[in-house]
Amino acid sequence: MAEGLRILAPGVATTLQDAGRQVYLRYGISGSGAMDPDLLALANALVGNPADAAAIEMAMLGPTLVCEAEGCRVALAGAPFAMGLNGRALDPFTAHDLRRGDRLTFGAPRQGLRAWLAVAGGFAVAPMLGSVSTHTRTLLGGLDGHSLAAGDLLPLHAPRPTGRSLTLPPAHRPRFGGPIRVVLGPQADSFTEEGLRTFLSASYTLTGRADRMGCHLDGPPIAHADGFNIVSDGIVNGSIQVPGHGRPLILLADRHTTGGYPKIATVISADLGRLAQVRPGETIRFEAVTVEAAQSLARGARRTLAARLAALVPAGGLDLDSAFLLSCNLIDGVVSASPTGSAA
Amino acid sequence: MSEPAYRLLDCGDRALTVELGRAVDPVINAQVVALDEAIRGAGRPGLLETVPTYRSLLVLYDPDRLPRADLVALIATHWPPPVTRAGAVRRWRVPVLYGGEHGADLASLAAAAGLSEAEVIGLHAGCDYRVHMIGFAPGFAYLGGLDPRIHASRRTDPRPRIPAGSVSIGGNQTGVSPPLELPSGWQLIGQTPARSYDPARAEPFLFAAGDLIRFEPIGHAAFDAMSAAALAGETVATMERIDG
């Protein structure tokens, strides 16, 4: 019998995601991948996986899972979802060991929107076009290209946990919020001066039309200088299109690769993760920065991730099940640096 | 110096669009394809992906391995690109079953154009098209070179799902859909059994920007046989290399 995690209830938009697809944009294949690669890396580090191993991405309302393996180790990084093991509350940003029959539940996050649940050793799911990332619109990745559904079994590579489990001390955990910084262009000249001022000064509210493909914003319309059709060109993660109605649409991981509306700006890579935590109904403001500043901020974000990974410590206290710990081989307490398998 | 031949447009901190023009133009598109080949051929670390489109080339890069200034210099070094390629150009022959349930808009399109269905098919299958770009969906090929007599406006009421492999007309363009049921506002004139995209196949994609495509009308029996063969992994569409 396959060893794995069984989905009892899927939550709202629960998918498998890794670092995404590369080199196929030119063929119309969306990049997909975790909406915050740094938090994917953090969740993976907590269970000893490579940074880009596939994890369960959850949004808004998380799944309920049952462990159908001899044992496995999981960790959640991202928005603070209510998380429970057989009804007992669990700490996020901490690795937890599950035994056969354990029920892992996720509610809604107190703040933010998305989180990543990594499993030690990764999921034994075959990549499609180089990635396990689920792209539901084209049925790529995941289990047959679909969001996770009740009854699905996610097979595991190496279910048995080894070594001490890790935690990220609260002082190092991410906080969300703040302005979303952008680089203006590539078609900023398709808008009037007034339109650009509106874009950079107004507050925009995320509408209910917000998913992994993109989020539609509501707020003051942005004036185009000269119509709103361009000859289709390439779109990146974070491209902000402004269709004829003047309200921005931010294209994200699951976007089309090309599009024909002018793009007023691009969200900088360092802020895509924070944007992924904005909920429908919440407002954002845009702040323009230069390309050089954006590249410097990206380096800063990588330093922050490195600092978080360096801050991981063995989970302290006595909240671990000591009988279970004794059943594991803890003689040397070494965390495995080379999991036996990775879905990446 | 004369007019700058291209504009560099930043798309955030990890991508640049090299804009060669703003119109659909086969000469500009040929330059895009040639520039794409030249830049990719340079094999520079940090050059992550490129996306050739009608009139621009999107270049994704890692600024830590390929600083923006070096990328800008790389583009300048390869301008102008050699549009007449030393190698071969690919021409695909793509079988199409026109009309009926396989091309639900053929009759109305023919009527609007003042032509018979056979005349529309003759015009559509009578010339080579150039793949201007792949976009919108996996393997969806936007083709230029459509005879003006069969230009047709998009439907006012887009369909939420069109049949897999639809061959359609939108304005002055024609296109070939992948074997996915996509939304579309284009006029459907036929269907190909060829699967322009199949992630399970060793070569997942048939067409690339710069390729030529010629459609070949087929009947129902051939369509059914080719559909089965395509599902089994055969290419069905045939490709020849021609001198550039």
PDB file of N, CA and C in Angstrom, chain A residues 76-83 92-93 108-115 174 176 277 279:
ATOM      1  N   LEU A  76       5.072  24.003   8.450  1.00  0.00           N
ATOM      2  CA  LEU A  76       4.326  25.044   7.741  1.00  0.00           C
ATOM      3  C   LEU A  76       5.083  26.359   7.830  1.00  0.00           C
ATOM      4  N   ALA A  77       5.235  27.033   6.687  1.00  0.00           N
ATOM      5  CA  ALA A  77       5.785  28.389   6.683  1.00  0.00           C
ATOM      6  C   ALA A  77       4.837  29.267   5.889  1.00  0.00           C
ATOM      7  N   GLY A  78       4.594  30.472   6.386  1.00  0.00           N
ATOM      8  CA  GLY A  78       3.715  31.393   5.681  1.00  0.00           C
ATOM      9  C   GLY A  78       2.755  32.069   6.631  1.00  0.00           C
ATOM     10  N   ALA A  79       1.559  32.345   6.132  1.00  0.00           N
ATOM     11  CA  ALA A  79       0.550  32.997   6.958  1.00  0.00           C
ATOM     12  C   ALA A  79       0.209  32.090   8.146  1.00  0.00           C
ATOM     13  N   PRO A  80      -0.111  32.715   9.302  1.00  0.00           N
ATOM     14  CA  PRO A  80      -0.381  31.911  10.505  1.00  0.00           C
ATOM     15  C   PRO A  80      -1.746  31.241  10.465  1.00  0.00           C
ATOM     16  N   PHE A  81      -1.833  30.137   9.725  1.00  0.00           N
ATOM     17  CA  PHE A  81      -3.052  29.328   9.696  1.00  0.00           C
ATOM     18  C   PHE A  81      -3.229  28.656  11.054  1.00  0.00           C
ATOM     19  N   ALA A  82      -4.479  28.537  11.503  1.00  0.00           N
ATOM     20  CA  ALA A  82      -4.767  27.693  12.655  1.00  0.00           C
ATOM     21  C   ALA A  82      -4.417  26.268  12.253  1.00  0.00           C
ATOM     22  N   MET A  83      -3.554  25.611  13.038  1.00  0.00           N
ATOM     23  CA  MET A  83      -2.990  24.316  12.649  1.00  0.00           C
ATOM     24  C   MET A  83      -3.141  23.373  13.832  1.00  0.00           C
ATOM     25  N   PRO A  92       3.332  26.984  13.882  1.00  0.00           N
ATOM     26  CA  PRO A  92       3.914  27.016  12.530  1.00  0.00           C
ATOM     27  C   PRO A  92       5.418  27.286  12.628  1.00  0.00           C
ATOM     28  N   PHE A  93       6.088  27.261  11.501  1.00  0.00           N
ATOM     29  CA  PHE A  93       7.539  27.483  11.451  1.00  0.00           C
ATOM     30  C   PHE A  93       8.281  26.505  12.367  1.00  0.00           C
ATOM     31  N   ALA A 108      -8.303  28.808   8.988  1.00  0.00           N
ATOM     32  CA  ALA A 108      -8.001  30.032   8.249  1.00  0.00           C
ATOM     33  C   ALA A 108      -6.845  30.746   8.947  1.00  0.00           C
ATOM     34  N   PRO A 109      -6.104  31.563   8.214  1.00  0.00           N
ATOM     35  CA  PRO A 109      -5.019  32.304   8.853  1.00  0.00           C
ATOM     36  C   PRO A 109      -5.539  33.542   9.598  1.00  0.00           C
ATOM     37  N   ARG A 110      -4.898  33.877  10.708  1.00  0.00           N
ATOM     38  CA  ARG A 110      -5.269  35.101  11.435  1.00  0.00           C
ATOM     39  C   ARG A 110      -5.011  36.329  10.569  1.00  0.00           C
ATOM     40  N   GLN A 111      -3.972  36.271   9.806  1.00  0.00           N
ATOM     41  CA  GLN A 111      -3.652  37.346   8.866  1.00  0.00           C
ATOM     42  C   GLN A 111      -2.951  36.700   7.687  1.00  0.00           C
ATOM     43  N   GLY A 112      -2.806  37.457   6.601  1.00  0.00           N
ATOM     44  CA  GLY A 112      -2.176  36.872   5.424  1.00  0.00           C
ATOM     45  C   GLY A 112      -3.108  35.887   4.741  1.00  0.00           C
ATOM     46  N   LEU A 113      -2.585  35.213   3.737  1.00  0.00           N
ATOM     47  CA  LEU A 113      -3.449  34.415   2.867  1.00  0.00           C
ATOM     48  C   LEU A 113      -2.901  33.026   2.552  1.00  0.00           C
ATOM     49  N   ARG A 114      -1.578  32.917   2.431  1.00  0.00           N
ATOM     50  CA  ARG A 114      -1.031  31.657   1.896  1.00  0.00           C
ATOM     51  C   ARG A 114       0.076  31.091   2.786  1.00  0.00           C
ATOM     52  N   ALA A 115       0.205  29.767   2.749  1.00  0.00           N
ATOM     53  CA  ALA A 115       1.305  29.119   3.460  1.00  0.00           C
ATOM     54  C   ALA A 115       1.683  27.835   2.736  1.00  0.00           C
ATOM     55  N   PRO A 174       8.438  35.934   9.408  1.00  0.00           N
ATOM     56  CA  PRO A 174       8.115  37.074   8.541  1.00  0.00           C
ATOM     57  C   PRO A 174       6.864  37.822   9.007  1.00  0.00           C
ATOM     58  N   PHE A 176       3.953  40.615   7.432  1.00  0.00           N
ATOM     59  CA  PHE A 176       3.433  41.010   6.117  1.00  0.00           C
ATOM     60  C   PHE A 176       2.959  42.459   6.171  1.00  0.00           C
ATOM     61  N   GLN A 277       0.291  37.577   0.117  1.00  0.00           N
ATOM     62  CA  GLN A 277      -0.374  37.464   1.418  1.00  0.00           C
ATOM     63  C   GLN A 277      -1.512  38.467   1.574  1.00  0.00           C
ATOM     64  N   ARG A 279      -5.156  39.794   1.203  1.00  0.00           N
ATOM     65  CA  ARG A 279      -6.450  39.119   1.036  1.00  0.00           C
ATOM     66  C   ARG A 279      -7.405  39.974   0.231  1.00  0.00           C
TER      67      ARG A 279
END
